[in-house]
mmCIF file of C-alpha atoms in Angstrom:
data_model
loop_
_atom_site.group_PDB
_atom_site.id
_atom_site.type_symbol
_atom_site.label_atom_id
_atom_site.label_comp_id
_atom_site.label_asym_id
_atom_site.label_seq_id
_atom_site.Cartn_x
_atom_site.Cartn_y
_atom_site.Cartn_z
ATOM 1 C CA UNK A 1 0.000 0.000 0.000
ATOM 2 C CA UNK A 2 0.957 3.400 -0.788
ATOM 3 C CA UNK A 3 -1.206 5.364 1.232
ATOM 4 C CA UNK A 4 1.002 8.071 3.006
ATOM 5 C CA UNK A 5 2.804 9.412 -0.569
ATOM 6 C CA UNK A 6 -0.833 9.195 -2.140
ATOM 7 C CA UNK A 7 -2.526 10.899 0.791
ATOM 8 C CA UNK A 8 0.501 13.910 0.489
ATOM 9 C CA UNK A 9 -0.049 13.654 -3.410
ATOM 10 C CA UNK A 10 -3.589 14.474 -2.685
ATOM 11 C CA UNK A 11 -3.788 17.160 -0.103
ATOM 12 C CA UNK A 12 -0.961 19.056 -2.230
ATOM 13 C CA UNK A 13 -3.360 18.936 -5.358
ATOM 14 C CA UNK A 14 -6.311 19.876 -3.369
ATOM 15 C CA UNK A 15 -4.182 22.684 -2.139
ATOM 16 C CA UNK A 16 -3.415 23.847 -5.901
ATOM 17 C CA UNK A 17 -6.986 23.760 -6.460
ATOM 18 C CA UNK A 18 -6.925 20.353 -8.510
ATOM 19 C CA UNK A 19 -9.730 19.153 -7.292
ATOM 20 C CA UNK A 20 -10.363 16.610 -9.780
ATOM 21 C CA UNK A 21 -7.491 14.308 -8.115
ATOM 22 C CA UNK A 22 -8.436 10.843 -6.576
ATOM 23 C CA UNK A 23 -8.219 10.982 -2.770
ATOM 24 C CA UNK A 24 -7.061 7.538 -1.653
ATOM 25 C CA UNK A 25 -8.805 5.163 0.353
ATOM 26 C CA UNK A 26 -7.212 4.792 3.339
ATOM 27 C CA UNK A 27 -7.897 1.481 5.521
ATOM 28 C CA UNK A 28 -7.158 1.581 9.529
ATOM 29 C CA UNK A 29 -5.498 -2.180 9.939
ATOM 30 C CA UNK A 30 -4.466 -2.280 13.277
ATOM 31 C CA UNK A 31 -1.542 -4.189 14.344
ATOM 32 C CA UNK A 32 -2.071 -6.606 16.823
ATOM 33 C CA UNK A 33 0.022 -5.810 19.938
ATOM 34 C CA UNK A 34 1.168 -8.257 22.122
ATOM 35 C CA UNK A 35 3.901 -6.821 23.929
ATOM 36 C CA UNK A 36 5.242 -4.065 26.510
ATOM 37 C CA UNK A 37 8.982 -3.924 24.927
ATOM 38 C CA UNK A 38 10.220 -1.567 22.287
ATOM 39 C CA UNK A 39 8.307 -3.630 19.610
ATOM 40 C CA UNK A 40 4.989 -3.344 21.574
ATOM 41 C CA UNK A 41 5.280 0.339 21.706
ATOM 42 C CA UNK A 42 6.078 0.654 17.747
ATOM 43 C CA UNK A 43 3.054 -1.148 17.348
ATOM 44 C CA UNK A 44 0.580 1.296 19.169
ATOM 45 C CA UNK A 45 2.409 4.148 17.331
ATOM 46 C CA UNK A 46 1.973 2.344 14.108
ATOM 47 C CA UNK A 47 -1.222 2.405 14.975
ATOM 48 C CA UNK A 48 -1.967 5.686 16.475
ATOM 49 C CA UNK A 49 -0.896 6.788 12.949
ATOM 50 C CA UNK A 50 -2.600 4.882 10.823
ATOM 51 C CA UNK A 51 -5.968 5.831 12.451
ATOM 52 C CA UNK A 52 -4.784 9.417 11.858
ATOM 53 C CA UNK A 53 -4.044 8.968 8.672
ATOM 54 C CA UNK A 54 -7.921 7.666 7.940
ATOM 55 C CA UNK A 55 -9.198 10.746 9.903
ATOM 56 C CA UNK A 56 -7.081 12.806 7.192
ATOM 57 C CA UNK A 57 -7.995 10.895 4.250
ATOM 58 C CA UNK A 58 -11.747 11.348 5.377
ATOM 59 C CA UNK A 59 -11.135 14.612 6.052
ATOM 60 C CA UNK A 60 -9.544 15.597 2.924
ATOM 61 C CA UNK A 61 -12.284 14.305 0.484
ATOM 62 C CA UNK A 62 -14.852 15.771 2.607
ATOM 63 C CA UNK A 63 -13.066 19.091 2.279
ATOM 64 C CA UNK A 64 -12.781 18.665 -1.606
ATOM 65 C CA UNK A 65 -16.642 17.730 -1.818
ATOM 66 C CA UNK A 66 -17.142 20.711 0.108
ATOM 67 C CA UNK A 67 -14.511 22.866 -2.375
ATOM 68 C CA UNK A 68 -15.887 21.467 -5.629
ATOM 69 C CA UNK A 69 -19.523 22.578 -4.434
ATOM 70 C CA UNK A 70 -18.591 25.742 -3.286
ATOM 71 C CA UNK A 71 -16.998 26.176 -6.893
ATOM 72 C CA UNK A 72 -19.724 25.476 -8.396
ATOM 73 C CA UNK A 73 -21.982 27.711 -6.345
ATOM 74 C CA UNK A 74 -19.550 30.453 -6.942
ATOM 75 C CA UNK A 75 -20.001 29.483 -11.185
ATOM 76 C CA UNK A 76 -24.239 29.702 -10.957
ATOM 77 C CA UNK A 77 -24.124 32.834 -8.724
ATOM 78 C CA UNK A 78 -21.275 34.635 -11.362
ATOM 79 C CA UNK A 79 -23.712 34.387 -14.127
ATOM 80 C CA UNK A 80 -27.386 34.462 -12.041
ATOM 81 C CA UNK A 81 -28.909 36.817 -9.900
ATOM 82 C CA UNK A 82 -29.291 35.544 -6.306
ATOM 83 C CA UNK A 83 -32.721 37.349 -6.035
ATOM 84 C CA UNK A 84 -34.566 35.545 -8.994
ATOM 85 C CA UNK A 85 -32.497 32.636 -10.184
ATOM 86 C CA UNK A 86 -32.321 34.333 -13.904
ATOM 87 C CA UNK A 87 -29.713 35.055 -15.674
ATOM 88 C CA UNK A 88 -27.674 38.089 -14.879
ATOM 89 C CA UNK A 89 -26.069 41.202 -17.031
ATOM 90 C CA UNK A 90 -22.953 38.611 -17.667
ATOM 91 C CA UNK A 91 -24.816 35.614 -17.908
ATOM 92 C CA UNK A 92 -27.206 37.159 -20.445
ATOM 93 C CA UNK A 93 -24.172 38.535 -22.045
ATOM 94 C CA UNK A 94 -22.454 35.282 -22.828
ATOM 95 C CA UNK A 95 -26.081 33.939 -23.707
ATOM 96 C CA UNK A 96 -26.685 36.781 -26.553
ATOM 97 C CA UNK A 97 -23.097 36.058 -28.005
ATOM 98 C CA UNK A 98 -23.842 32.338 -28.199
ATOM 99 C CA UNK A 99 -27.477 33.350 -29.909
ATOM 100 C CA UNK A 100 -25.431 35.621 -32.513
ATOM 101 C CA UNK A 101 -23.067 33.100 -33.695
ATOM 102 C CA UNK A 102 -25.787 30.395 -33.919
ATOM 103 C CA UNK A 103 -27.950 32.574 -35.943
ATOM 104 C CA UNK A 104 -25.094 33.347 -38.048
ATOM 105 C CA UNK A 105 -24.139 30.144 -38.861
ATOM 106 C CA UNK A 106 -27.687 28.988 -39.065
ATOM 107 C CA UNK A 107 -29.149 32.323 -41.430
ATOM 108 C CA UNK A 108 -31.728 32.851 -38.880
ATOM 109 C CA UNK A 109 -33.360 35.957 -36.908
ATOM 110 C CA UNK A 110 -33.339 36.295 -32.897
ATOM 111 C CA UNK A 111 -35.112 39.141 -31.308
ATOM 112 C CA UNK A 112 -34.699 41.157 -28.261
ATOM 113 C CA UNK A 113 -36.973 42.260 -25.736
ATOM 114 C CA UNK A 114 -35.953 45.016 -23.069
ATOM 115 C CA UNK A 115 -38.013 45.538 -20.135
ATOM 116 C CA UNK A 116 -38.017 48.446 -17.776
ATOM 117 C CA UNK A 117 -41.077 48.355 -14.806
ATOM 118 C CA UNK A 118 -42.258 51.978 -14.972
ATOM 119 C CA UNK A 119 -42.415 53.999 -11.589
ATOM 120 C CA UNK A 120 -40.744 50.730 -9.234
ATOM 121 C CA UNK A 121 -38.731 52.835 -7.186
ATOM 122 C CA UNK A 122 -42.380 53.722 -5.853
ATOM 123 C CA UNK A 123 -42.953 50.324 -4.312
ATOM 124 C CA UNK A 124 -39.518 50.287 -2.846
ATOM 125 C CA UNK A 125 -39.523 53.925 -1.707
ATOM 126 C CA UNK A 126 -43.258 53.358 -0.567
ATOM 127 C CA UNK A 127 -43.872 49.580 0.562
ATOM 128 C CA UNK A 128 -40.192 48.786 1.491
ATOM 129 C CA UNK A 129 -37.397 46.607 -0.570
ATOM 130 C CA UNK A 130 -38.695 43.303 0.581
ATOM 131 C CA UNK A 131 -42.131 43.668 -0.961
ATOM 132 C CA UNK A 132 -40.191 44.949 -4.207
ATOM 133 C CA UNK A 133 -37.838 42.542 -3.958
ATOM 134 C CA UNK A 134 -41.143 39.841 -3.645
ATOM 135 C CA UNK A 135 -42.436 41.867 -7.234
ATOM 136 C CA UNK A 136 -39.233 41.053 -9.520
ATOM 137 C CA UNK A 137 -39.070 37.162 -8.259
ATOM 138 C CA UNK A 138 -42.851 37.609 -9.969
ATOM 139 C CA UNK A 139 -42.300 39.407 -12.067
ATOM 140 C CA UNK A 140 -39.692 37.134 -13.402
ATOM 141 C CA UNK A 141 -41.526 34.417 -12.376
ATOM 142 C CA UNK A 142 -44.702 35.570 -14.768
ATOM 143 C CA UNK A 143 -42.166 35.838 -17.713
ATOM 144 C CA UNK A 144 -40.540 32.687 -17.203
ATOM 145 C CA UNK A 145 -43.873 31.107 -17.350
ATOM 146 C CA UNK A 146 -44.664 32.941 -21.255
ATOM 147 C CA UNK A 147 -41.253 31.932 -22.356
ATOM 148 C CA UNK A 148 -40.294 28.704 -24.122
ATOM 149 C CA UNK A 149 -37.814 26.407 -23.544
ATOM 150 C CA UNK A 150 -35.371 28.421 -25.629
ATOM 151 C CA UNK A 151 -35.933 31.719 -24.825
ATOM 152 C CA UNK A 152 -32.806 33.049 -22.368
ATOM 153 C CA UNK A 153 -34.439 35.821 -19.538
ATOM 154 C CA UNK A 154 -32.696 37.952 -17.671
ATOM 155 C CA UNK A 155 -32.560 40.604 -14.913
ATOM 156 C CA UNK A 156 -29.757 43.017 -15.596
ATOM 157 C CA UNK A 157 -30.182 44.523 -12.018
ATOM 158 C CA UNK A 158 -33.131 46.883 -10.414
ATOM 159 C CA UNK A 159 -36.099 46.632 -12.454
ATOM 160 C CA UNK A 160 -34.679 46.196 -15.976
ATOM 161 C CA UNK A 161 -35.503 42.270 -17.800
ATOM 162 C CA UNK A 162 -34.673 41.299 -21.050
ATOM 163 C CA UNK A 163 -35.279 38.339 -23.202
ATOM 164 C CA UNK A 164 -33.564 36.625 -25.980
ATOM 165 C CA UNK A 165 -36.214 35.146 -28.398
ATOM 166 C CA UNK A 166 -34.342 32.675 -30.801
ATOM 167 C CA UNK A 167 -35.287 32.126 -34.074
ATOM 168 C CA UNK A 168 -38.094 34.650 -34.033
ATOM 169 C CA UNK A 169 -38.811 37.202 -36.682
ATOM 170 C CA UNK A 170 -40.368 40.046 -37.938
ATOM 171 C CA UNK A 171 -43.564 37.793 -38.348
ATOM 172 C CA UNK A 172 -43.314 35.808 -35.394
ATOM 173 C CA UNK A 173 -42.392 38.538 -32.912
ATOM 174 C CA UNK A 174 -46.307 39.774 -33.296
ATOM 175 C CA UNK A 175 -46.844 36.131 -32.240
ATOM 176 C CA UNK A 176 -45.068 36.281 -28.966
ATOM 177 C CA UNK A 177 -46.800 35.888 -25.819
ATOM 178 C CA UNK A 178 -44.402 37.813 -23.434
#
């Protein structure tokens, strides 16, 4: 078994952020100690360290479960917004680039839908931010529900939406249900 140079292997990747690294499986065999002498006493320290070395090995994938879902927390929240789950200015970004080049290479026509709720600040200024905070998740909610599969929404921040409408034209714009 190679368990010690694996384990240090391991916790120096997940320290460099590799977090794709196997952690190795680390097995607490006890040796069986029969005596008092010098031998006896190797024995319990042998295996004082190989229980420590489980606790570690436990420890350490733990910790890089933990790390990879904090990462990936971290990725959603970079391109959502945390109050209504939709995309956000820089996810919506990287969504309307990804639109452009697909209608490019496809020779087809996207359209674009900015929303702006008239007179919000009133509900904020008037009912307080949680109740206006309760009107975009609807809000967003209500256009979510209009949208199909395809369609990208987002909130750019305060009371501004907008919506990418793939492969929707002049004619089929009329036809939207937003």
């Amino acid at each position: 078994q190679h368990t010690l140079p694996e384990l240090t292997r391991a916790m120096r990747a997940l320290g460099e952020g590799r977090l794709d690294e196997p952690t190795p499986e680390a097995e607490s065999v006890q040796v069986a100690v029969r005596t008092r002498d010098e031998l006896g006493v190797m024995a319990r320290h042998f295996n004082t360290m190989t229980e420590q070395i489980s606790l570690v090995t436990t420890a350490l994938s733990r910790t890089r479960d933990q790390l990879a879902d904090t990462q990936a927390q971290l990725r959603h929240l970079a391109d959502h917004d945390p109050l209504t789950g939709l995309y956000n200015r820089r996810g919506f970004q990287l969504e309307l680039e990804r639109t452009i080049k697909n209608a490019s290479r496809h020779r087809s026509s996207n359209a674009l839908i900015l929303i702006d709720l008239d007179n919000f600040k009133l509900i904020n200024d008037s009912r307080g931010h949680a109740l206006g905070d309760s009107v975009l998740r609807q809000v967003g909610a209500a256009l979510s529900a209009r949208l199909r599969a395809s369609d990208i929404l987002a909130r750019f921040g305060g009371d501004e939406f907008a919506i990418i409408l793939p492969d929707c034209g002049l004619k089929e714009i009329g036809r939207a249900h937003v």
